[in-house]
CSV table of C-alpha atoms in Angstrom, one decimal:
chain,number,residue,atom,x,y,z
A,1,UNK,CA,38.8,141.1,14.7
A,2,UNK,CA,35.1,141.4,15.7
A,3,UNK,CA,34.6,144.0,13.0
A,4,UNK,CA,36.1,141.6,10.5
A,5,UNK,CA,33.8,138.8,11.7
A,6,UNK,CA,30.8,141.0,11.3
A,7,UNK,CA,31.9,142.1,7.8
A,8,UNK,CA,32.4,138.4,6.9
A,9,UNK,CA,28.9,137.6,8.1
A,10,UNK,CA,27.3,140.4,6.1
A,11,UNK,CA,29.3,139.5,3.0
A,12,UNK,CA,27.7,136.0,3.1
A,13,UNK,CA,24.2,137.7,3.3
A,14,UNK,CA,25.1,139.8,0.3
A,15,UNK,CA,26.0,136.7,-1.6
A,16,UNK,CA,22.7,135.1,-0.6
A,17,UNK,CA,20.7,138.1,-1.7
A,18,UNK,CA,22.3,138.5,-5.1
A,19,UNK,CA,23.0,135.1,-6.6
A,20,UNK,CA,19.5,134.6,-8.2
A,21,UNK,CA,19.8,137.8,-10.3
A,22,UNK,CA,23.2,139.4,-10.6
A,23,UNK,CA,25.9,136.9,-11.7
A,24,UNK,CA,28.8,139.4,-12.1
A,25,UNK,CA,28.1,141.3,-8.9
A,26,UNK,CA,27.6,138.0,-7.1
A,27,UNK,CA,31.0,136.7,-8.3
A,28,UNK,CA,32.7,139.9,-6.9
A,29,UNK,CA,30.8,139.4,-3.6
A,30,UNK,CA,32.0,135.8,-3.3
A,31,UNK,CA,35.6,137.0,-3.8
A,32,UNK,CA,35.1,139.6,-1.0
A,33,UNK,CA,33.5,137.0,1.2
A,34,UNK,CA,36.4,134.6,0.7
A,35,UNK,CA,38.9,137.4,1.5
A,36,UNK,CA,37.1,138.3,4.7
A,37,UNK,CA,36.9,134.6,5.7
A,38,UNK,CA,40.7,134.3,5.2
A,39,UNK,CA,41.3,137.1,7.8
A,40,UNK,CA,38.4,136.5,10.2
A,41,UNK,CA,40.2,133.8,12.3
A,42,UNK,CA,43.6,132.4,13.0
A,43,UNK,CA,45.2,129.6,11.0
A,44,UNK,CA,45.0,127.0,13.8
A,45,UNK,CA,41.2,127.6,14.1
A,46,UNK,CA,40.8,127.3,10.3
A,47,UNK,CA,42.6,124.0,10.3
A,48,UNK,CA,40.4,122.7,13.1
A,49,UNK,CA,37.3,123.8,11.3
A,50,UNK,CA,38.4,122.1,8.1
A,51,UNK,CA,39.2,118.8,9.9
A,52,UNK,CA,35.7,118.9,11.4
A,53,UNK,CA,34.1,119.2,7.9
A,54,UNK,CA,35.6,116.3,5.9
A,55,UNK,CA,32.7,116.6,3.4
A,56,UNK,CA,34.5,119.5,1.8
A,57,UNK,CA,36.8,117.1,0.0
A,58,UNK,CA,34.0,116.0,-2.3
A,59,UNK,CA,33.5,119.5,-3.6
A,60,UNK,CA,37.2,119.8,-4.2
A,61,UNK,CA,37.3,116.4,-6.0
A,62,UNK,CA,34.4,117.5,-8.2
A,63,UNK,CA,36.2,120.7,-9.1
A,64,UNK,CA,39.5,118.9,-9.7
A,65,UNK,CA,37.6,116.7,-12.2
A,66,UNK,CA,36.7,119.9,-14.0
A,67,UNK,CA,40.4,120.8,-14.1
A,68,UNK,CA,41.1,117.4,-15.6
A,69,UNK,CA,38.5,118.2,-18.2
A,70,UNK,CA,40.4,121.4,-19.0
A,71,UNK,CA,43.5,119.4,-19.9
A,72,UNK,CA,41.4,117.1,-22.0
A,73,UNK,CA,40.1,120.0,-24.1
A,74,UNK,CA,41.4,121.4,-27.3
A,75,UNK,CA,39.3,124.6,-26.8
A,76,UNK,CA,41.3,125.8,-23.7
A,77,UNK,CA,39.6,129.2,-23.6
A,78,UNK,CA,36.1,127.7,-23.3
A,79,UNK,CA,37.4,125.2,-20.7
A,80,UNK,CA,39.0,128.0,-18.7
A,81,UNK,CA,35.8,130.0,-18.8
A,82,UNK,CA,33.9,127.0,-17.3
A,83,UNK,CA,36.5,126.6,-14.6
A,84,UNK,CA,36.1,130.3,-13.7
A,85,UNK,CA,32.3,129.9,-13.7
A,86,UNK,CA,32.4,126.9,-11.4
A,87,UNK,CA,35.1,128.4,-9.1
A,88,UNK,CA,32.5,129.2,-6.4
A,89,UNK,CA,31.9,125.5,-6.0
A,90,UNK,CA,35.5,125.1,-4.7
A,91,UNK,CA,35.9,128.4,-3.0
A,92,UNK,CA,32.6,128.7,-1.0
A,93,UNK,CA,32.9,125.3,0.8
A,94,UNK,CA,36.5,125.9,1.8
A,95,UNK,CA,36.1,129.4,3.0
A,96,UNK,CA,32.7,129.1,4.6
A,97,UNK,CA,33.8,126.0,6.5
A,98,UNK,CA,37.2,127.3,7.5
A,99,UNK,CA,36.3,130.8,8.4
A,100,UNK,CA,34.9,132.0,11.7
A,101,UNK,CA,32.2,129.6,12.9
A,102,UNK,CA,28.8,130.8,12.1
A,103,UNK,CA,26.2,130.4,14.9
A,104,UNK,CA,22.9,128.7,14.3
A,105,UNK,CA,21.2,132.1,14.5
A,106,UNK,CA,23.6,133.5,11.9
A,107,UNK,CA,23.0,130.6,9.5
A,108,UNK,CA,19.3,131.0,9.9
A,109,UNK,CA,19.6,134.7,9.1
A,110,UNK,CA,21.6,134.0,5.9
A,111,UNK,CA,19.2,131.3,4.7
A,112,UNK,CA,16.2,133.6,5.4
A,113,UNK,CA,18.0,136.3,3.3
A,114,UNK,CA,17.6,133.9,0.4
A,115,UNK,CA,13.9,133.8,1.1
A,116,UNK,CA,13.7,137.7,1.4
A,117,UNK,CA,15.6,138.0,-1.9
A,118,UNK,CA,13.0,135.7,-3.6
A,119,UNK,CA,10.1,137.4,-2.1
A,120,UNK,CA,11.3,140.9,-3.2
A,121,UNK,CA,12.3,139.6,-6.7
A,122,UNK,CA,9.1,137.7,-7.2
A,123,UNK,CA,7.0,140.7,-6.2
A,124,UNK,CA,9.0,142.9,-8.6
A,125,UNK,CA,8.5,140.4,-11.4
A,126,UNK,CA,4.7,140.3,-10.9
A,127,UNK,CA,4.5,144.1,-10.6
A,128,UNK,CA,6.5,144.7,-13.8
A,129,UNK,CA,4.4,142.0,-15.6
A,130,UNK,CA,1.3,143.9,-14.4
A,131,UNK,CA,2.6,147.1,-16.1
A,132,UNK,CA,3.2,145.1,-19.3
A,133,UNK,CA,-0.3,143.6,-19.1
A,134,UNK,CA,-2.0,146.9,-18.8
A,135,UNK,CA,-0.1,148.1,-21.8
A,136,UNK,CA,-0.4,145.0,-24.0
A,137,UNK,CA,-3.4,143.1,-22.5
A,138,UNK,CA,-1.5,139.8,-22.9
A,139,UNK,CA,-1.8,137.6,-19.8
A,140,UNK,CA,1.2,135.5,-21.0
A,141,UNK,CA,3.4,138.1,-19.3
A,142,UNK,CA,2.6,136.5,-15.9
A,143,UNK,CA,3.9,133.0,-16.8
A,144,UNK,CA,7.1,131.1,-17.2
A,145,UNK,CA,10.0,132.9,-18.9
A,146,UNK,CA,8.1,136.1,-19.6
A,147,UNK,CA,7.6,136.5,-15.8
A,148,UNK,CA,11.2,135.7,-14.8
A,149,UNK,CA,12.7,137.7,-17.6
A,150,UNK,CA,11.5,140.8,-15.9
A,151,UNK,CA,14.6,140.5,-13.7
A,152,UNK,CA,16.8,138.6,-16.2
A,153,UNK,CA,16.3,135.3,-14.4
A,154,UNK,CA,15.7,131.9,-15.9
A,155,UNK,CA,12.2,130.6,-15.1
A,156,UNK,CA,13.2,127.0,-14.2
A,157,UNK,CA,16.3,128.0,-12.2
A,158,UNK,CA,14.3,130.7,-10.3
A,159,UNK,CA,11.6,128.0,-9.7
A,160,UNK,CA,14.2,126.0,-7.8
A,161,UNK,CA,15.1,129.0,-5.6
A,162,UNK,CA,11.4,129.6,-5.0
A,163,UNK,CA,10.9,126.0,-4.0
A,164,UNK,CA,14.0,126.2,-1.8
A,165,UNK,CA,12.5,129.3,-0.1
A,166,UNK,CA,9.2,127.5,0.6
A,167,UNK,CA,11.0,124.8,2.5
A,168,UNK,CA,13.3,127.2,4.3
A,169,UNK,CA,10.2,129.1,5.6
A,170,UNK,CA,8.8,125.7,6.8
A,171,UNK,CA,12.1,124.8,8.4
A,172,UNK,CA,12.3,128.0,10.4
A,173,UNK,CA,8.6,128.4,11.1
A,174,UNK,CA,8.8,127.5,14.8
A,175,UNK,CA,11.8,129.8,15.3
A,176,UNK,CA,10.6,132.9,13.5
A,177,UNK,CA,6.9,132.8,12.9
A,178,UNK,CA,5.3,131.3,16.0
A,179,UNK,CA,3.9,134.7,17.0
A,180,UNK,CA,3.2,135.7,13.4
A,181,UNK,CA,1.2,132.8,12.0
A,182,UNK,CA,-0.8,134.9,9.6
A,183,UNK,CA,2.4,136.5,8.1
A,184,UNK,CA,3.8,133.0,7.7
A,185,UNK,CA,0.9,131.8,5.7
A,186,UNK,CA,0.7,135.0,3.6
A,187,UNK,CA,4.4,134.6,2.6
A,188,UNK,CA,4.0,130.8,2.0
A,189,UNK,CA,0.9,131.5,-0.2
A,190,UNK,CA,2.8,134.1,-2.2
A,191,UNK,CA,5.7,131.8,-2.8
A,192,UNK,CA,3.4,128.9,-3.8
A,193,UNK,CA,1.6,131.1,-6.3
A,194,UNK,CA,4.9,132.4,-7.7
A,195,UNK,CA,6.0,128.8,-8.1
A,196,UNK,CA,2.8,128.0,-10.0
A,197,UNK,CA,3.2,131.0,-12.3
A,198,UNK,CA,6.8,130.1,-13.1
A,199,UNK,CA,5.3,126.8,-14.4
A,200,UNK,CA,8.3,124.5,-14.1
A,201,UNK,CA,6.6,121.1,-14.3
A,202,UNK,CA,9.1,118.9,-12.5
A,203,UNK,CA,9.9,121.4,-9.7
A,204,UNK,CA,6.2,122.1,-9.1
A,205,UNK,CA,5.3,118.4,-9.0
A,206,UNK,CA,8.2,117.4,-6.7
A,207,UNK,CA,7.7,120.4,-4.4
A,208,UNK,CA,3.9,119.7,-4.1
A,209,UNK,CA,4.6,116.0,-3.3
A,210,UNK,CA,7.2,116.8,-0.6
A,211,UNK,CA,5.1,119.7,0.7
A,212,UNK,CA,2.1,117.5,1.3
A,213,UNK,CA,4.2,114.7,2.7
A,214,UNK,CA,5.7,117.0,5.3
A,215,UNK,CA,2.3,118.4,6.2
A,216,UNK,CA,1.1,114.8,7.1
A,217,UNK,CA,4.2,114.1,9.1
A,218,UNK,CA,5.1,117.4,10.7
A,219,UNK,CA,2.2,119.6,11.6
A,220,UNK,CA,-0.6,119.4,14.1
A,221,UNK,CA,-4.3,119.1,13.3
A,222,UNK,CA,-5.0,122.8,13.5
A,223,UNK,CA,-2.1,123.6,11.2
A,224,UNK,CA,-3.3,121.0,8.7
A,225,UNK,CA,-6.6,122.8,8.5
A,226,UNK,CA,-4.8,126.1,7.7
A,227,UNK,CA,-2.8,124.3,5.1
A,228,UNK,CA,-6.1,123.0,3.5
A,229,UNK,CA,-7.3,126.6,3.3
A,230,UNK,CA,-3.9,127.6,1.7
A,231,UNK,CA,-4.2,124.8,-0.9
A,232,UNK,CA,-7.8,125.8,-1.6
A,233,UNK,CA,-6.7,129.4,-2.3
A,234,UNK,CA,-3.9,128.3,-4.5
A,235,UNK,CA,-6.4,126.0,-6.4
A,236,UNK,CA,-8.7,129.0,-7.0
A,237,UNK,CA,-5.7,131.0,-8.3
A,238,UNK,CA,-4.8,128.1,-10.6
A,239,UNK,CA,-8.4,128.0,-12.0
A,240,UNK,CA,-8.5,131.8,-12.5
A,241,UNK,CA,-5.2,132.1,-14.2
A,242,UNK,CA,-4.6,128.5,-15.3
A,243,UNK,CA,-4.7,129.1,-19.1
A,244,UNK,CA,-1.0,129.8,-19.4
A,245,UNK,CA,-0.1,127.3,-16.8
A,246,UNK,CA,-2.1,124.4,-18.1
A,247,UNK,CA,-0.6,124.8,-21.6
A,248,UNK,CA,2.8,124.0,-19.9
A,249,UNK,CA,1.4,120.8,-18.5
A,250,UNK,CA,-0.5,119.6,-21.5
A,251,UNK,CA,2.6,118.3,-23.2
A,252,UNK,CA,3.0,115.7,-20.4
A,253,UNK,CA,-0.2,114.1,-21.6
A,254,UNK,CA,0.1,114.9,-25.3
A,255,UNK,CA,3.4,113.2,-26.1
A,256,UNK,CA,4.5,112.3,-29.6
A,257,UNK,CA,7.2,109.7,-28.7
A,258,UNK,CA,7.4,108.3,-32.2
A,259,UNK,CA,9.8,111.1,-33.2
A,260,UNK,CA,12.4,109.6,-30.9
A,261,UNK,CA,12.8,106.6,-33.3
A,262,UNK,CA,13.9,108.8,-36.2
A,263,UNK,CA,17.5,108.5,-37.3
A,264,UNK,CA,17.3,112.0,-38.8
A,265,UNK,CA,15.2,115.0,-38.0
A,266,UNK,CA,13.9,117.9,-40.1
A,267,UNK,CA,14.1,121.5,-39.1
A,268,UNK,CA,10.3,121.4,-38.4
A,269,UNK,CA,10.2,118.1,-36.5
A,270,UNK,CA,7.8,118.7,-33.6
A,271,UNK,CA,9.9,118.3,-30.4
A,272,UNK,CA,8.6,119.4,-27.0
A,273,UNK,CA,10.5,119.7,-23.7
A,274,UNK,CA,10.6,115.9,-23.0
A,275,UNK,CA,11.3,114.6,-26.5
A,276,UNK,CA,14.0,117.3,-27.0
A,277,UNK,CA,15.7,116.3,-23.8
A,278,UNK,CA,15.6,112.6,-24.6
A,279,UNK,CA,17.1,113.4,-28.0
A,280,UNK,CA,19.9,115.3,-26.4
A,281,UNK,CA,20.6,112.5,-24.0
A,282,UNK,CA,20.6,109.9,-26.8
A,283,UNK,CA,23.1,112.1,-28.7
A,284,UNK,CA,25.4,112.1,-25.6
A,285,UNK,CA,25.4,108.3,-25.4
A,286,UNK,CA,26.0,107.9,-29.2
A,287,UNK,CA,28.8,110.5,-29.1
A,288,UNK,CA,30.6,108.8,-26.3
A,289,UNK,CA,30.2,105.3,-27.8
A,290,UNK,CA,31.8,106.4,-31.0
A,291,UNK,CA,35.1,107.7,-29.5
A,292,UNK,CA,37.7,105.7,-27.6
A,293,UNK,CA,38.3,106.8,-24.0
A,294,UNK,CA,35.4,109.3,-24.2
A,295,UNK,CA,33.1,107.2,-22.0
A,296,UNK,CA,35.7,107.2,-19.3
A,297,UNK,CA,37.0,110.8,-19.4
A,298,UNK,CA,34.5,112.6,-21.7
A,299,UNK,CA,35.2,114.9,-24.6
A,300,UNK,CA,36.6,117.7,-22.3
A,301,UNK,CA,34.9,120.6,-20.6
A,302,UNK,CA,35.9,123.0,-23.4
A,303,UNK,CA,34.9,120.9,-26.3
A,304,UNK,CA,31.5,119.7,-25.2
A,305,UNK,CA,29.4,122.4,-26.8
A,306,UNK,CA,31.1,122.2,-30.1
A,307,UNK,CA,30.7,118.4,-30.0
A,308,UNK,CA,27.0,118.9,-29.5
A,309,UNK,CA,26.7,121.5,-32.3
A,310,UNK,CA,28.2,119.0,-34.8
A,311,UNK,CA,25.9,116.2,-33.5
A,312,UNK,CA,22.8,118.5,-33.8
A,313,UNK,CA,23.7,119.3,-37.4
A,314,UNK,CA,24.3,115.6,-38.2
A,315,UNK,CA,20.9,114.7,-36.7
A,316,UNK,CA,19.2,117.4,-38.7
A,317,UNK,CA,18.0,119.4,-35.8
A,318,UNK,CA,17.0,123.0,-36.3
A,319,UNK,CA,20.1,125.1,-36.4
A,320,UNK,CA,18.5,128.5,-36.9
A,321,UNK,CA,18.5,131.2,-39.5
A,322,UNK,CA,21.7,133.3,-39.7
A,323,UNK,CA,19.8,136.2,-41.4
A,324,UNK,CA,17.6,136.5,-38.4
A,325,UNK,CA,20.5,135.9,-36.0
A,326,UNK,CA,18.6,132.7,-34.9
A,327,UNK,CA,20.9,129.9,-33.8
A,328,UNK,CA,18.2,127.3,-33.3
A,329,UNK,CA,19.5,124.5,-31.0
A,330,UNK,CA,23.2,125.2,-31.6
A,331,UNK,CA,23.8,126.7,-28.2
A,332,UNK,CA,21.5,124.3,-26.2
A,333,UNK,CA,23.3,122.3,-23.6
A,334,UNK,CA,22.3,118.7,-22.7
A,335,UNK,CA,19.6,119.7,-20.3
A,336,UNK,CA,20.6,117.3,-17.6
A,337,UNK,CA,23.5,117.9,-15.3
A,338,UNK,CA,24.2,114.1,-15.1
A,339,UNK,CA,24.4,113.7,-18.9
A,340,UNK,CA,26.3,117.0,-19.1
A,341,UNK,CA,28.9,115.7,-16.7
A,342,UNK,CA,29.0,112.4,-18.6
A,343,UNK,CA,29.7,114.2,-21.9
A,344,UNK,CA,32.3,116.6,-20.5
A,345,UNK,CA,34.2,114.4,-18.0
A,346,UNK,CA,32.9,110.9,-18.7
A,347,UNK,CA,32.1,108.3,-16.1
A,348,UNK,CA,34.8,109.9,-13.9
A,349,UNK,CA,32.9,113.2,-13.8
A,350,UNK,CA,29.5,111.5,-13.3
A,351,UNK,CA,30.8,109.4,-10.3
A,352,UNK,CA,32.3,112.5,-8.7
A,353,UNK,CA,29.0,114.4,-9.0
A,354,UNK,CA,26.9,111.5,-7.7
A,355,UNK,CA,29.2,111.0,-4.7
A,356,UNK,CA,29.0,114.7,-3.9
A,357,UNK,CA,25.2,114.7,-4.1
A,358,UNK,CA,24.9,111.4,-2.1
A,359,UNK,CA,27.2,112.8,0.6
A,360,UNK,CA,25.2,116.0,1.0
A,361,UNK,CA,21.9,114.1,1.0
A,362,UNK,CA,23.3,111.6,3.6
A,363,UNK,CA,24.4,114.4,5.9
A,364,UNK,CA,21.0,116.2,5.7
A,365,UNK,CA,18.7,113.2,6.0
A,366,UNK,CA,17.9,113.8,9.7
A,367,UNK,CA,16.3,117.2,8.9
A,368,UNK,CA,13.3,116.7,6.7
A,369,UNK,CA,13.3,120.2,5.4
A,370,UNK,CA,17.0,120.3,4.5
A,371,UNK,CA,16.7,116.9,2.9
A,372,UNK,CA,13.7,118.0,0.8
A,373,UNK,CA,15.5,121.1,-0.4
A,374,UNK,CA,18.6,119.2,-1.5
A,375,UNK,CA,16.4,116.4,-3.0
A,376,UNK,CA,14.6,119.1,-5.1
A,377,UNK,CA,17.9,120.4,-6.4
A,378,UNK,CA,19.1,116.9,-7.2
A,379,UNK,CA,16.0,116.2,-9.2
A,380,UNK,CA,16.4,119.6,-10.9
A,381,UNK,CA,19.7,118.2,-12.2
A,382,UNK,CA,17.7,115.5,-14.0
A,383,UNK,CA,16.3,117.8,-16.6
A,384,UNK,CA,18.5,120.9,-16.4
A,385,UNK,CA,22.3,121.3,-16.6
A,386,UNK,CA,22.0,123.3,-13.3
A,387,UNK,CA,25.7,123.7,-12.6
A,388,UNK,CA,26.5,125.2,-16.0
A,389,UNK,CA,24.9,128.5,-14.9
A,390,UNK,CA,26.2,130.7,-12.1
A,391,UNK,CA,22.8,130.9,-10.4
A,392,UNK,CA,22.5,127.1,-10.4
A,393,UNK,CA,26.0,126.3,-9.2
A,394,UNK,CA,25.9,128.9,-6.4
A,395,UNK,CA,22.4,127.8,-5.3
A,396,UNK,CA,23.6,124.2,-5.0
A,397,UNK,CA,26.8,125.1,-3.2
A,398,UNK,CA,25.7,127.9,-0.9
A,399,UNK,CA,22.5,126.1,0.2
A,400,UNK,CA,24.3,122.8,0.6
A,401,UNK,CA,27.1,124.2,2.7
A,402,UNK,CA,24.9,126.3,4.9
A,403,UNK,CA,22.5,123.4,5.6
A,404,UNK,CA,25.4,121.2,6.5
A,405,UNK,CA,26.9,123.8,8.8
A,406,UNK,CA,23.5,124.2,10.4
A,407,UNK,CA,23.3,120.4,10.9
A,408,UNK,CA,26.8,120.6,12.5
A,409,UNK,CA,25.7,123.3,14.9
A,410,UNK,CA,22.6,121.3,15.8
A,411,UNK,CA,24.7,118.3,16.7
A,412,UNK,CA,26.9,120.5,18.9
A,413,UNK,CA,23.8,121.8,20.7
A,414,UNK,CA,22.4,118.3,21.2
A,415,UNK,CA,25.9,117.0,22.2
């Protein structure tokens, strides 16, 4: 039994190490993890563990809403694919909570495995981009999607994992890095620079705000001076390499919001990240308003993308060039998990998602670092359909569950 428990523990570490990069491998590892959880402890212990973690029901309810969306879809194949893709959101909470209880030390090790994965992946991205730079002399390889594409990751999704890693380092500073302060600041600086290079505007701004707020609240005077040095170093990096980064932020200031008032668009209508998203969100509201019962139950998980394609064509948005195998915006999702849920599963789905997120935030509110991590992920859902990608759904589920289990262990220690 002890060997099974050890194998179960290491299977969770494997899931934590691989989810940012390898979706198929990660899915297999999740399945193995669930199998090991199932045999790692007796049934009566599983039942007791489940009863002590009632929050699991909100993950299950959210997934059941996706099942309702399957029956509300005419494209059953697409709906089934989405159910499979989000399966980890139902499986991980049940099996992690019901399996052999993880100690606080084990949870810390698993969460720091996420940090290690990001550090290694980020270093690989920068090194590979460096090779490309020496070959092509184009500094753009160090920024945004060109940087993350070195390992097949999405820049914005990977930014969230990087931000999560920053706050996990801060959370475990006193437990791991008290005797290794220099190493702590080196790792923190690397992650901060990586986050800047990935250039996700919202994640960077929210992370910076929460980071500074926690410094003022949490750390001592001597540590605040060290943080000031860290911020200065990062500022110098930004000034030296800021060309590619500043271009990402210039659109915040230079907005052409007049295009939002157009009834129809042309293929060359200038749309940036913000105006394109608002256009998508308006399309969702218009679509649901035109069909009976759609506002309550959505158009179905399997029919949402085809509904969007028709709406994009009707709006005159760029739909690509078949000769160049360019599909334009045809495969773009809504770019907001909240609007995505509203489109697929209506108000029912949106309420299920909001209750799930509110529950998780409520449980984590006593730990500033855990709350900050989950708040960043919740804000990420404002501008990205984060749960529609494997990396996003597993990030949200795995980190949420582990932070809640860590909170439970803390309560037991205090009790």
